[in-house]
PDB file of C-alpha atoms in Angstrom:
ATOM      1  CA  MET A 102       0.751  -7.592   6.477  1.00 49.00           C
ATOM      2  CA  THR A 103       4.479  -7.806   5.948  1.00 54.00           C
ATOM      3  CA  GLN A 104       4.000 -10.251   3.076  1.00 55.00           C
ATOM      4  CA  LEU A 105       2.224  -7.569   1.064  1.00 53.00           C
ATOM      5  CA  ALA A 106       4.540  -4.681   1.907  1.00 57.00           C
ATOM      6  CA  SER A 107       5.019  -2.298  -0.976  1.00 55.00           C
ATOM      7  CA  ASP A 108       7.905  -0.251   0.378  1.00 61.00           C
ATOM      8  CA  ARG A 109      10.516  -1.951  -1.776  1.00 62.00           C
ATOM      9  CA  THR A 110      10.899  -0.017  -4.996  1.00 62.00           C
ATOM     10  CA  SER A 111      14.376  -1.093  -5.965  1.00 72.00           C
ATOM     11  CA  CYS A 112      13.976  -1.126  -9.735  1.00 74.00           C
ATOM     12  CA  ARG A 113      15.808   1.531 -11.707  1.00 80.00           C
ATOM     13  CA  SER A 114      12.785   2.282 -13.844  1.00 84.00           C
ATOM     14  CA  ALA A 115       9.951   4.354 -12.412  1.00 84.00           C
ATOM     15  CA  LEU A 116       7.479   2.419 -14.555  1.00 88.00           C
ATOM     16  CA  ALA A 117       8.680  -0.889 -13.092  1.00 84.00           C
ATOM     17  CA  ASN A 118       8.234   0.510  -9.581  1.00 83.00           C
ATOM     18  CA  GLN A 119       4.706   1.645 -10.430  1.00 86.00           C
ATOM     19  CA  VAL A 120       3.845  -1.806 -11.804  1.00 87.00           C
ATOM     20  CA  ARG A 121       5.216  -3.400  -8.638  1.00 85.00           C
ATOM     21  CA  LEU A 122       3.076  -1.061  -6.516  1.00 86.00           C
ATOM     22  CA  ALA A 123      -0.005  -1.859  -8.622  1.00 89.00           C
ATOM     23  CA  LEU A 124       0.613  -5.598  -8.187  1.00 87.00           C
ATOM     24  CA  HIS A 125       0.973  -5.194  -4.416  1.00 85.00           C
ATOM     25  CA  THR A 126      -2.254  -3.201  -4.319  1.00 88.00           C
ATOM     26  CA  ALA A 127      -4.064  -5.891  -6.319  1.00 91.00           C
ATOM     27  CA  ALA A 128      -2.714  -8.630  -4.026  1.00 87.00           C
ATOM     28  CA  TYR A 129      -3.866  -6.712  -0.953  1.00 88.00           C
ATOM     29  CA  TRP A 130      -7.333  -6.191  -2.438  1.00 91.00           C
ATOM     30  CA  LEU A 131      -7.559  -9.879  -3.371  1.00 88.00           C
ATOM     31  CA  MET A 132      -6.596 -11.021   0.131  1.00 86.00           C
ATOM     32  CA  LEU A 133      -9.158  -8.658   1.676  1.00 89.00           C
ATOM     33  CA  THR A 134     -11.825 -10.071  -0.645  1.00 89.00           C
ATOM     34  CA  VAL A 135     -10.891 -13.651   0.248  1.00 84.00           C
ATOM     35  CA  ARG A 136     -10.984 -12.881   3.967  1.00 87.00           C
ATOM     36  CA  GLU A 137     -14.385 -11.159   3.665  1.00 88.00           C
ATOM     37  CA  ALA A 138     -15.794 -14.221   1.852  1.00 88.00           C
ATOM     38  CA  ILE A 139     -14.998 -16.494   4.799  1.00 85.00           C
ATOM     39  CA  PRO A 140     -18.006 -16.997   7.132  1.00 88.00           C
ATOM     40  CA  LYS A 141     -17.621 -14.990  10.336  1.00 89.00           C
ATOM     41  CA  VAL A 142     -17.990 -18.076  12.546  1.00 88.00           C
ATOM     42  CA  ARG A 143     -14.695 -19.471  11.229  1.00 84.00           C
ATOM     43  CA  GLU A 144     -11.457 -18.420  12.897  1.00 83.00           C
ATOM     44  CA  LEU A 145      -9.929 -17.630   9.504  1.00 81.00           C
ATOM     45  CA  ALA A 146     -12.380 -14.726   9.103  1.00 85.00           C
ATOM     46  CA  ALA A 147     -10.100 -12.588  11.287  1.00 86.00           C
ATOM     47  CA  ALA A 148      -6.801 -14.207  10.324  1.00 86.00           C
ATOM     48  CA  GLU A 149      -3.748 -12.339   9.141  1.00 87.00           C
ATOM     49  CA  PHE A 150      -2.784 -12.500   5.493  1.00 85.00           C
ATOM     50  CA  ALA A 151       0.165 -14.806   6.221  1.00 84.00           C
ATOM     51  CA  THR A 152      -2.181 -17.329   7.830  1.00 83.00           C
ATOM     52  CA  LEU A 153      -4.588 -17.162   4.899  1.00 82.00           C
ATOM     53  CA  ARG A 154      -1.718 -17.626   2.484  1.00 80.00           C
ATOM     54  CA  LEU A 155      -0.459 -20.715   4.302  1.00 77.00           C
ATOM     55  CA  ARG A 156      -3.825 -22.335   4.950  1.00 75.00           C
ATOM     56  CA  LEU A 157      -5.686 -21.507   1.751  1.00 73.00           C
ATOM     57  CA  LEU A 158      -3.360 -20.494  -1.054  1.00 70.00           C
ATOM     58  CA  LYS A 159      -0.255 -22.603  -0.561  1.00 68.00           C
ATOM     59  CA  ILE A 160      -2.028 -25.942  -0.237  1.00 72.00           C
ATOM     60  CA  ALA A 161      -1.517 -28.464  -2.974  1.00 72.00           C
ATOM     61  CA  ALA A 162      -3.966 -31.302  -3.377  1.00 76.00           C
ATOM     62  CA  ARG A 163      -4.566 -34.074  -5.862  1.00 80.00           C
ATOM     63  CA  VAL A 164      -8.064 -33.810  -7.307  1.00 83.00           C
ATOM     64  CA  VAL A 165      -9.795 -37.065  -8.288  1.00 87.00           C
ATOM     65  CA  GLU A 166     -13.065 -36.487 -10.090  1.00 88.00           C
ATOM     66  CA  THR A 167     -15.557 -39.313 -10.584  1.00 87.00           C
ATOM     67  CA  THR A 168     -19.125 -39.256 -11.825  1.00 88.00           C
ATOM     68  CA  SER A 169     -20.605 -39.015  -8.323  1.00 90.00           C
ATOM     69  CA  ARG A 170     -18.028 -37.076  -6.278  1.00 88.00           C
ATOM     70  CA  ILE A 171     -14.840 -35.072  -6.205  1.00 86.00           C
ATOM     71  CA  ARG A 172     -12.105 -36.234  -3.840  1.00 86.00           C
ATOM     72  CA  LEU A 173      -9.197 -34.122  -2.637  1.00 81.00           C
ATOM     73  CA  ALA A 174      -6.040 -35.904  -1.521  1.00 80.00           C
ATOM     74  CA  PHE A 175      -4.018 -33.585   0.726  1.00 77.00           C
ATOM     75  CA  ALA A 176      -0.381 -34.017   1.707  1.00 75.00           C
ATOM     76  CA  ALA A 177       0.347 -35.535   5.106  1.00 73.00           C
ATOM     77  CA  ALA A 178       1.825 -32.213   6.281  1.00 69.00           C
ATOM     78  CA  CYS A 179      -1.317 -30.223   5.443  1.00 66.00           C
ATOM     79  CA  PRO A 180      -2.228 -27.945   8.400  1.00 62.00           C
ATOM     80  CA  GLU A 181      -6.011 -28.284   7.948  1.00 62.00           C
ATOM     81  CA  PRO A 182      -7.037 -31.127   5.645  1.00 56.00           C
ATOM     82  CA  THR A 183     -10.751 -30.750   6.420  1.00 56.00           C
TER      83      THR A 183
END
């Protein structure tokens, strides 16, 4: 939960601090929604937000689309390529 901490309001403008807080709230809500969408039999269903961010959101892949299938080419350092 430390990745979504909203205790830093270091902007001089109150409006900027409110926007930052709204963005943190939206990010928290989005991560909760993503975690709830994961089937309960998977270990990621109870994972922390940092784990979800690393395993789902920060993965880059090359997408090759053909007429019959879509292939994903993951990097060699990908933690869970399947």
